[in-house]
Structure formats: C-alpha cells, structure tokens
C-alpha cells in the first residue's frame, strides 16, 4: 500500500508539472513591466501570464494590489520575449476615465500556427510612447516576418481608453522580399484568428499632418472580428 501511494504521488507530480503554468505579476513602473515581459520567455502554447498594472504592492508582494488610477504611467518601447501562449495586460480599475496609462510601442515576434499567441489588454489607457504628434508610430506592431511566421491567435482590447497614437493601434506588415531583396512567394497569408475591441473609447488620434492612417492596418487576414460598444471622436 505504501509503495502504491508513493507511486501515485509521483504520477500526480509528473502530471502537474506537465500542466499549463499560469502566472500573475503586479507592476508599478517601466522596469517592473519590462521584467514581467522578460519572464514570459519560457512560456509554452498552453501557458498564460497576467501582468497587472498596479498603484502599490504590499510589502510581501503576494496580496492583491491597490486599484491603480491615471497617475500610474508606464512609458517605453518593448519587444515581446515570447512567441507563444496567452498574455494579459490589465489593471483592476474599471473607470474608463481614470485608467492607468500604458504609453508604449509593443513589438511582436514570429508566431507559428500552433503557438496560440494571444494578447489581451484590459482596463488600460493605451497610448503611443511619444504621443500623437510623433511623425510615425503604432502601439502594437508586427513587421518584417514571413507570412507563415505571423500567425496570431487573438488580439483583444477591452474597456480601454485608446488615445494619443500618431498612426495605428495595431499593424501587421509581413515581409514581401527576402534578406537579399528578392520577392518572396507567399503561398498562405499571415493570419489573425480573432480581433476584438469592445467597450473602448478611441479619441485624439492621427492629428499630425500626413498621419491619417486607419486605426487598424491589417497585413494579416482576420478570420473573425468583434467590435461593439465603442466610442469614437476627434480622430
């Protein structure tokens, strides 16, 4: 009986280690946000990492953080350190007029069809890192990858105040030429399985002359698009 119990415990431990890993990180500034993105490097397709933008952490950093407000600002240019799994960037604030600010350029990596890369941004004031008067810029940008390496599962923006972006919110631009300048034969399109924007407020965009781009520039073929309950003004 004892041997069976030890064996059973061993099997359970092995099964647990094979299960998807879910991680939550609270961040209050640029350095912590950047470190949280770097911590995603070992993710697998079934893993998820939730980064919560917070106002202040408890000393032991284990309890839920205080609700953030628009005085919390994270500004910078960031590149994802992973190409697979689910990433959620959010705050616990739900007042769309008082959301913590993520002023960023977020640059994507290559993704295969089975990577299940998904990005959810919720309860955040989403802005470009140098504001809407820059000569160019987009918040979410995937570029210079072959179409077969730009297979994104989900991009979802929920209850976000989206503002101060000079060009686009989200842009994909697959390679059309190889490293030697020769045209690339594209046999299948870059694909985005699901694009969502719900409950968002979008305003004060593209105000610099010549930057009158679309809000979404899709070099990828969207399979399903879900836009509803959004407010648009001063575009």
PDB file of C-alpha atoms in Angstrom:
ATOM      1  CA  UNK A   1       0.000   0.000   0.000  1.00  0.00           C
ATOM      2  CA  UNK A   2       2.828   2.368   0.866  1.00  0.00           C
ATOM      3  CA  UNK A   3       4.589   1.675  -2.427  1.00  0.00           C
ATOM      4  CA  UNK A   4       1.363   2.313  -4.350  1.00  0.00           C
ATOM      5  CA  UNK A   5       0.857   5.626  -2.569  1.00  0.00           C
ATOM      6  CA  UNK A   6       4.372   6.810  -3.377  1.00  0.00           C
ATOM      7  CA  UNK A   7       3.949   5.748  -6.985  1.00  0.00           C
ATOM      8  CA  UNK A   8       0.612   7.541  -7.209  1.00  0.00           C
ATOM      9  CA  UNK A   9       2.125  10.693  -5.746  1.00  0.00           C
ATOM     10  CA  UNK A  10       4.920  10.525  -8.283  1.00  0.00           C
ATOM     11  CA  UNK A  11       2.465  10.212 -11.159  1.00  0.00           C
ATOM     12  CA  UNK A  12       0.429  13.154  -9.841  1.00  0.00           C
ATOM     13  CA  UNK A  13       3.573  15.284  -9.516  1.00  0.00           C
ATOM     14  CA  UNK A  14       4.621  14.468 -13.073  1.00  0.00           C
ATOM     15  CA  UNK A  15       1.159  15.269 -14.379  1.00  0.00           C
ATOM     16  CA  UNK A  16       1.115  18.575 -12.509  1.00  0.00           C
ATOM     17  CA  UNK A  17       4.462  19.615 -13.957  1.00  0.00           C
ATOM     18  CA  UNK A  18       3.141  18.925 -17.442  1.00  0.00           C
ATOM     19  CA  UNK A  19       0.062  21.121 -16.961  1.00  0.00           C
ATOM     20  CA  UNK A  20      -0.077  24.665 -18.223  1.00  0.00           C
ATOM     21  CA  UNK A  21       1.572  27.224 -15.954  1.00  0.00           C
ATOM     22  CA  UNK A  22      -0.423  30.335 -15.034  1.00  0.00           C
ATOM     23  CA  UNK A  23       1.480  33.305 -13.620  1.00  0.00           C
ATOM     24  CA  UNK A  24       0.388  36.710 -12.304  1.00  0.00           C
ATOM     25  CA  UNK A  25       2.747  39.661 -11.850  1.00  0.00           C
ATOM     26  CA  UNK A  26       1.967  43.098 -10.415  1.00  0.00           C
ATOM     27  CA  UNK A  27       3.923  46.016 -11.884  1.00  0.00           C
ATOM     28  CA  UNK A  28       4.129  49.676 -10.934  1.00  0.00           C
ATOM     29  CA  UNK A  29       6.756  51.097 -13.304  1.00  0.00           C
ATOM     30  CA  UNK A  30       8.642  50.588 -16.567  1.00  0.00           C
ATOM     31  CA  UNK A  31      11.373  48.362 -15.113  1.00  0.00           C
ATOM     32  CA  UNK A  32       8.901  46.009 -13.459  1.00  0.00           C
ATOM     33  CA  UNK A  33       6.792  45.872 -16.629  1.00  0.00           C
ATOM     34  CA  UNK A  34       9.846  45.092 -18.756  1.00  0.00           C
ATOM     35  CA  UNK A  35      10.936  42.357 -16.334  1.00  0.00           C
ATOM     36  CA  UNK A  36       7.442  40.873 -16.407  1.00  0.00           C
ATOM     37  CA  UNK A  37       7.600  40.663 -20.206  1.00  0.00           C
ATOM     38  CA  UNK A  38      11.023  39.007 -19.997  1.00  0.00           C
ATOM     39  CA  UNK A  39       9.599  36.461 -17.546  1.00  0.00           C
ATOM     40  CA  UNK A  40       7.312  35.254 -20.349  1.00  0.00           C
ATOM     41  CA  UNK A  41      10.294  33.890 -22.283  1.00  0.00           C
ATOM     42  CA  UNK A  42       9.755  30.295 -21.158  1.00  0.00           C
ATOM     43  CA  UNK A  43       6.039  30.157 -21.866  1.00  0.00           C
ATOM     44  CA  UNK A  44       4.504  27.344 -23.873  1.00  0.00           C
ATOM     45  CA  UNK A  45       1.372  27.439 -26.018  1.00  0.00           C
ATOM     46  CA  UNK A  46      -0.803  26.401 -23.070  1.00  0.00           C
ATOM     47  CA  UNK A  47       0.683  28.856 -20.545  1.00  0.00           C
ATOM     48  CA  UNK A  48      -0.735  32.225 -19.581  1.00  0.00           C
ATOM     49  CA  UNK A  49       0.809  35.250 -17.874  1.00  0.00           C
ATOM     50  CA  UNK A  50      -1.258  38.099 -16.438  1.00  0.00           C
ATOM     51  CA  UNK A  51       0.519  41.408 -15.877  1.00  0.00           C
ATOM     52  CA  UNK A  52      -1.490  43.722 -13.623  1.00  0.00           C
ATOM     53  CA  UNK A  53      -0.598  47.410 -13.644  1.00  0.00           C
ATOM     54  CA  UNK A  54      -0.956  48.454 -10.032  1.00  0.00           C
ATOM     55  CA  UNK A  55      -0.595  51.504  -7.831  1.00  0.00           C
ATOM     56  CA  UNK A  56       1.211  49.992  -4.875  1.00  0.00           C
ATOM     57  CA  UNK A  57       2.102  46.490  -3.715  1.00  0.00           C
ATOM     58  CA  UNK A  58       2.048  45.127  -0.206  1.00  0.00           C
ATOM     59  CA  UNK A  59       5.460  44.543   1.329  1.00  0.00           C
ATOM     60  CA  UNK A  60       5.411  40.800   0.671  1.00  0.00           C
ATOM     61  CA  UNK A  61       4.057  41.321  -2.867  1.00  0.00           C
ATOM     62  CA  UNK A  62       1.625  38.444  -2.524  1.00  0.00           C
ATOM     63  CA  UNK A  63      -1.678  40.168  -1.780  1.00  0.00           C
ATOM     64  CA  UNK A  64      -3.808  41.894  -4.391  1.00  0.00           C
ATOM     65  CA  UNK A  65      -2.507  45.349  -5.236  1.00  0.00           C
ATOM     66  CA  UNK A  66      -4.388  48.570  -4.710  1.00  0.00           C
ATOM     67  CA  UNK A  67      -6.513  49.727  -7.617  1.00  0.00           C
ATOM     68  CA  UNK A  68      -4.416  51.843  -9.993  1.00  0.00           C
ATOM     69  CA  UNK A  69      -5.542  55.184 -11.453  1.00  0.00           C
ATOM     70  CA  UNK A  70      -4.372  57.522 -14.202  1.00  0.00           C
ATOM     71  CA  UNK A  71      -1.467  58.735 -12.051  1.00  0.00           C
ATOM     72  CA  UNK A  72       0.297  55.433 -12.830  1.00  0.00           C
ATOM     73  CA  UNK A  73       2.260  55.753 -16.086  1.00  0.00           C
ATOM     74  CA  UNK A  74       4.406  53.114 -17.794  1.00  0.00           C
ATOM     75  CA  UNK A  75       6.288  54.521 -20.787  1.00  0.00           C
ATOM     76  CA  UNK A  76       8.698  52.762 -23.117  1.00  0.00           C
ATOM     77  CA  UNK A  77       9.440  50.732 -26.210  1.00  0.00           C
ATOM     78  CA  UNK A  78       9.109  46.989 -25.576  1.00  0.00           C
ATOM     79  CA  UNK A  79       9.557  43.784 -27.550  1.00  0.00           C
ATOM     80  CA  UNK A  80       7.787  40.625 -26.502  1.00  0.00           C
ATOM     81  CA  UNK A  81      10.231  37.990 -25.258  1.00  0.00           C
ATOM     82  CA  UNK A  82       7.932  35.096 -26.148  1.00  0.00           C
ATOM     83  CA  UNK A  83       6.080  33.971 -29.236  1.00  0.00           C
ATOM     84  CA  UNK A  84       3.541  31.595 -27.742  1.00  0.00           C
ATOM     85  CA  UNK A  85       0.839  31.335 -25.093  1.00  0.00           C
ATOM     86  CA  UNK A  86      -1.598  33.882 -23.659  1.00  0.00           C
ATOM     87  CA  UNK A  87      -0.543  37.276 -22.293  1.00  0.00           C
ATOM     88  CA  UNK A  88      -2.989  39.521 -20.426  1.00  0.00           C
ATOM     89  CA  UNK A  89      -2.037  43.138 -19.647  1.00  0.00           C
ATOM     90  CA  UNK A  90      -4.642  44.765 -17.404  1.00  0.00           C
ATOM     91  CA  UNK A  91      -5.479  46.797 -14.358  1.00  0.00           C
ATOM     92  CA  UNK A  92      -8.119  46.398 -11.671  1.00  0.00           C
ATOM     93  CA  UNK A  93      -9.515  49.876 -12.414  1.00  0.00           C
ATOM     94  CA  UNK A  94     -12.767  49.822 -14.414  1.00  0.00           C
ATOM     95  CA  UNK A  95     -13.492  53.585 -14.605  1.00  0.00           C
ATOM     96  CA  UNK A  96     -12.606  54.291 -18.239  1.00  0.00           C
ATOM     97  CA  UNK A  97     -11.868  57.938 -17.364  1.00  0.00           C
ATOM     98  CA  UNK A  98      -9.328  57.004 -14.692  1.00  0.00           C
ATOM     99  CA  UNK A  99      -7.282  54.143 -16.129  1.00  0.00           C
ATOM    100  CA  UNK A 100      -3.524  53.671 -15.594  1.00  0.00           C
ATOM    101  CA  UNK A 101      -1.533  54.709 -18.639  1.00  0.00           C
ATOM    102  CA  UNK A 102       0.475  52.341 -20.809  1.00  0.00           C
ATOM    103  CA  UNK A 103       2.385  54.646 -23.162  1.00  0.00           C
ATOM    104  CA  UNK A 104       4.197  52.132 -25.305  1.00  0.00           C
ATOM    105  CA  UNK A 105       5.396  50.683 -28.515  1.00  0.00           C
ATOM    106  CA  UNK A 106       4.871  46.914 -28.263  1.00  0.00           C
ATOM    107  CA  UNK A 107       6.741  44.966 -30.920  1.00  0.00           C
ATOM    108  CA  UNK A 108       5.721  41.437 -31.866  1.00  0.00           C
ATOM    109  CA  UNK A 109       7.752  38.325 -32.606  1.00  0.00           C
ATOM    110  CA  UNK A 110       7.253  35.499 -35.091  1.00  0.00           C
ATOM    111  CA  UNK A 111       4.482  33.002 -34.380  1.00  0.00           C
ATOM    112  CA  UNK A 112       3.672  29.638 -35.886  1.00  0.00           C
ATOM    113  CA  UNK A 113       0.121  28.414 -36.372  1.00  0.00           C
ATOM    114  CA  UNK A 114       0.278  26.191 -33.290  1.00  0.00           C
ATOM    115  CA  UNK A 115       1.832  28.792 -30.945  1.00  0.00           C
ATOM    116  CA  UNK A 116      -1.608  30.063 -29.850  1.00  0.00           C
ATOM    117  CA  UNK A 117      -0.159  33.519 -29.210  1.00  0.00           C
ATOM    118  CA  UNK A 118      -2.888  35.719 -27.745  1.00  0.00           C
ATOM    119  CA  UNK A 119      -2.752  39.223 -26.310  1.00  0.00           C
ATOM    120  CA  UNK A 120      -5.498  40.731 -24.154  1.00  0.00           C
ATOM    121  CA  UNK A 121      -5.289  44.361 -22.979  1.00  0.00           C
ATOM    122  CA  UNK A 122      -7.974  45.378 -20.488  1.00  0.00           C
ATOM    123  CA  UNK A 123      -8.746  48.413 -18.300  1.00  0.00           C
ATOM    124  CA  UNK A 124      -5.747  50.412 -19.546  1.00  0.00           C
ATOM    125  CA  UNK A 125      -5.298  53.827 -21.136  1.00  0.00           C
ATOM    126  CA  UNK A 126      -3.397  52.725 -24.229  1.00  0.00           C
ATOM    127  CA  UNK A 127      -1.187  55.382 -25.818  1.00  0.00           C
ATOM    128  CA  UNK A 128       1.892  55.674 -28.023  1.00  0.00           C
ATOM    129  CA  UNK A 129       5.137  56.178 -26.115  1.00  0.00           C
ATOM    130  CA  UNK A 130       5.834  59.660 -27.525  1.00  0.00           C
ATOM    131  CA  UNK A 131       2.294  60.849 -28.103  1.00  0.00           C
ATOM    132  CA  UNK A 132       0.152  61.614 -31.126  1.00  0.00           C
ATOM    133  CA  UNK A 133       2.378  64.372 -32.533  1.00  0.00           C
ATOM    134  CA  UNK A 134       5.166  61.934 -33.462  1.00  0.00           C
ATOM    135  CA  UNK A 135       5.874  61.601 -37.180  1.00  0.00           C
ATOM    136  CA  UNK A 136       5.096  57.883 -37.086  1.00  0.00           C
ATOM    137  CA  UNK A 137       4.231  55.168 -34.632  1.00  0.00           C
ATOM    138  CA  UNK A 138       1.845  52.403 -33.667  1.00  0.00           C
ATOM    139  CA  UNK A 139       1.261  50.720 -30.308  1.00  0.00           C
ATOM    140  CA  UNK A 140       1.141  47.081 -31.494  1.00  0.00           C
ATOM    141  CA  UNK A 141       3.448  46.320 -34.410  1.00  0.00           C
ATOM    142  CA  UNK A 142       4.399  43.093 -36.150  1.00  0.00           C
ATOM    143  CA  UNK A 143       6.731  43.610 -39.108  1.00  0.00           C
ATOM    144  CA  UNK A 144       9.437  42.069 -41.325  1.00  0.00           C
ATOM    145  CA  UNK A 145       8.447  38.442 -40.774  1.00  0.00           C
ATOM    146  CA  UNK A 146       7.384  35.898 -43.337  1.00  0.00           C
ATOM    147  CA  UNK A 147       3.631  35.459 -43.566  1.00  0.00           C
ATOM    148  CA  UNK A 148       3.794  31.878 -42.280  1.00  0.00           C
ATOM    149  CA  UNK A 149       5.585  33.185 -39.152  1.00  0.00           C
ATOM    150  CA  UNK A 150       2.934  35.816 -38.426  1.00  0.00           C
ATOM    151  CA  UNK A 151       0.073  33.596 -37.280  1.00  0.00           C
ATOM    152  CA  UNK A 152      -1.614  35.311 -34.329  1.00  0.00           C
ATOM    153  CA  UNK A 153      -4.448  33.675 -32.434  1.00  0.00           C
ATOM    154  CA  UNK A 154      -6.087  36.622 -30.627  1.00  0.00           C
ATOM    155  CA  UNK A 155      -5.733  40.373 -30.171  1.00  0.00           C
ATOM    156  CA  UNK A 156      -8.380  41.765 -27.804  1.00  0.00           C
ATOM    157  CA  UNK A 157      -8.790  45.288 -26.396  1.00  0.00           C
ATOM    158  CA  UNK A 158     -11.428  45.625 -23.660  1.00  0.00           C
ATOM    159  CA  UNK A 159     -12.533  48.711 -21.718  1.00  0.00           C
ATOM    160  CA  UNK A 160      -9.505  50.686 -22.860  1.00  0.00           C
ATOM    161  CA  UNK A 161      -9.110  54.444 -23.310  1.00  0.00           C
ATOM    162  CA  UNK A 162      -7.168  54.497 -26.593  1.00  0.00           C
ATOM    163  CA  UNK A 163      -5.632  57.860 -27.412  1.00  0.00           C
ATOM    164  CA  UNK A 164      -2.507  59.813 -28.437  1.00  0.00           C
ATOM    165  CA  UNK A 165      -1.433  57.469 -31.241  1.00  0.00           C
ATOM    166  CA  UNK A 166       0.082  59.053 -34.379  1.00  0.00           C
ATOM    167  CA  UNK A 167      -0.669  56.246 -36.832  1.00  0.00           C
ATOM    168  CA  UNK A 168      -2.308  52.975 -35.869  1.00  0.00           C
ATOM    169  CA  UNK A 169      -3.389  50.965 -32.856  1.00  0.00           C
ATOM    170  CA  UNK A 170      -2.391  47.627 -34.380  1.00  0.00           C
ATOM    171  CA  UNK A 171      -0.407  46.936 -37.556  1.00  0.00           C
ATOM    172  CA  UNK A 172       0.995  43.831 -39.182  1.00  0.00           C
ATOM    173  CA  UNK A 173       3.393  44.105 -42.109  1.00  0.00           C
ATOM    174  CA  UNK A 174       4.719  40.736 -43.362  1.00  0.00           C
ATOM    175  CA  UNK A 175       7.862  40.608 -45.486  1.00  0.00           C
ATOM    176  CA  UNK A 176       7.389  40.734 -49.249  1.00  0.00           C
ATOM    177  CA  UNK A 177      11.114  40.411 -50.055  1.00  0.00           C
ATOM    178  CA  UNK A 178      13.824  38.237 -48.565  1.00  0.00           C
ATOM    179  CA  UNK A 179      17.075  39.402 -46.997  1.00  0.00           C
ATOM    180  CA  UNK A 180      18.625  39.753 -50.468  1.00  0.00           C
ATOM    181  CA  UNK A 181      15.796  41.853 -51.839  1.00  0.00           C
ATOM    182  CA  UNK A 182      14.230  39.064 -53.875  1.00  0.00           C
ATOM    183  CA  UNK A 183      10.419  38.758 -53.912  1.00  0.00           C
ATOM    184  CA  UNK A 184       9.011  36.154 -51.554  1.00  0.00           C
ATOM    185  CA  UNK A 185       6.432  33.726 -52.873  1.00  0.00           C
ATOM    186  CA  UNK A 186       3.551  33.870 -50.425  1.00  0.00           C
ATOM    187  CA  UNK A 187       1.569  30.642 -50.525  1.00  0.00           C
ATOM    188  CA  UNK A 188      -0.591  31.379 -47.447  1.00  0.00           C
ATOM    189  CA  UNK A 189      -1.468  34.698 -45.817  1.00  0.00           C
ATOM    190  CA  UNK A 190      -0.427  35.985 -42.459  1.00  0.00           C
ATOM    191  CA  UNK A 191      -3.442  35.248 -40.292  1.00  0.00           C
ATOM    192  CA  UNK A 192      -5.150  36.717 -37.244  1.00  0.00           C
ATOM    193  CA  UNK A 193      -7.815  34.341 -35.974  1.00  0.00           C
ATOM    194  CA  UNK A 194      -9.688  36.784 -33.727  1.00  0.00           C
ATOM    195  CA  UNK A 195      -9.620  40.581 -33.372  1.00  0.00           C
ATOM    196  CA  UNK A 196     -11.750  42.250 -30.704  1.00  0.00           C
ATOM    197  CA  UNK A 197     -12.312  45.797 -29.469  1.00  0.00           C
ATOM    198  CA  UNK A 198     -15.188  46.160 -27.005  1.00  0.00           C
ATOM    199  CA  UNK A 199     -16.202  48.883 -24.592  1.00  0.00           C
ATOM    200  CA  UNK A 200     -13.331  51.150 -25.632  1.00  0.00           C
ATOM    201  CA  UNK A 201     -13.058  54.902 -26.028  1.00  0.00           C
ATOM    202  CA  UNK A 202     -10.930  55.987 -29.028  1.00  0.00           C
ATOM    203  CA  UNK A 203     -10.015  59.652 -29.467  1.00  0.00           C
ATOM    204  CA  UNK A 204      -7.349  62.254 -30.302  1.00  0.00           C
ATOM    205  CA  UNK A 205      -5.565  60.149 -32.871  1.00  0.00           C
ATOM    206  CA  UNK A 206      -3.561  60.907 -36.033  1.00  0.00           C
ATOM    207  CA  UNK A 207      -3.511  64.679 -35.558  1.00  0.00           C
ATOM    208  CA  UNK A 208      -0.140  65.233 -37.281  1.00  0.00           C
ATOM    209  CA  UNK A 209      -0.455  66.119 -40.974  1.00  0.00           C
ATOM    210  CA  UNK A 210       0.190  63.048 -43.119  1.00  0.00           C
ATOM    211  CA  UNK A 211      -0.592  60.563 -40.365  1.00  0.00           C
ATOM    212  CA  UNK A 212      -4.229  59.983 -41.283  1.00  0.00           C
ATOM    213  CA  UNK A 213      -3.933  56.204 -41.197  1.00  0.00           C
ATOM    214  CA  UNK A 214      -6.637  53.671 -40.420  1.00  0.00           C
ATOM    215  CA  UNK A 215      -6.958  52.662 -36.756  1.00  0.00           C
ATOM    216  CA  UNK A 216      -6.076  49.069 -37.693  1.00  0.00           C
ATOM    217  CA  UNK A 217      -3.723  48.266 -40.584  1.00  0.00           C
ATOM    218  CA  UNK A 218      -4.074  44.555 -41.228  1.00  0.00           C
ATOM    219  CA  UNK A 219      -1.380  42.918 -43.292  1.00  0.00           C
ATOM    220  CA  UNK A 220      -2.833  39.740 -41.819  1.00  0.00           C
ATOM    221  CA  UNK A 221      -6.099  38.100 -42.835  1.00  0.00           C
ATOM    222  CA  UNK A 222      -8.581  38.386 -39.950  1.00  0.00           C
ATOM    223  CA  UNK A 223     -10.796  35.335 -39.565  1.00  0.00           C
ATOM    224  CA  UNK A 224     -13.214  36.839 -37.029  1.00  0.00           C
ATOM    225  CA  UNK A 225     -13.677  40.482 -35.976  1.00  0.00           C
ATOM    226  CA  UNK A 226     -15.782  41.564 -32.994  1.00  0.00           C
ATOM    227  CA  UNK A 227     -16.211  45.329 -32.476  1.00  0.00           C
ATOM    228  CA  UNK A 228     -19.040  46.640 -30.316  1.00  0.00           C
ATOM    229  CA  UNK A 229     -19.929  49.264 -27.687  1.00  0.00           C
ATOM    230  CA  UNK A 230     -17.003  51.533 -28.637  1.00  0.00           C
ATOM    231  CA  UNK A 231     -16.961  55.349 -28.701  1.00  0.00           C
ATOM    232  CA  UNK A 232     -15.018  57.267 -31.393  1.00  0.00           C
ATOM    233  CA  UNK A 233     -14.331  61.005 -31.564  1.00  0.00           C
ATOM    234  CA  UNK A 234     -11.607  63.501 -32.583  1.00  0.00           C
ATOM    235  CA  UNK A 235      -9.899  61.083 -34.923  1.00  0.00           C
TER     236      UNK A 235
END
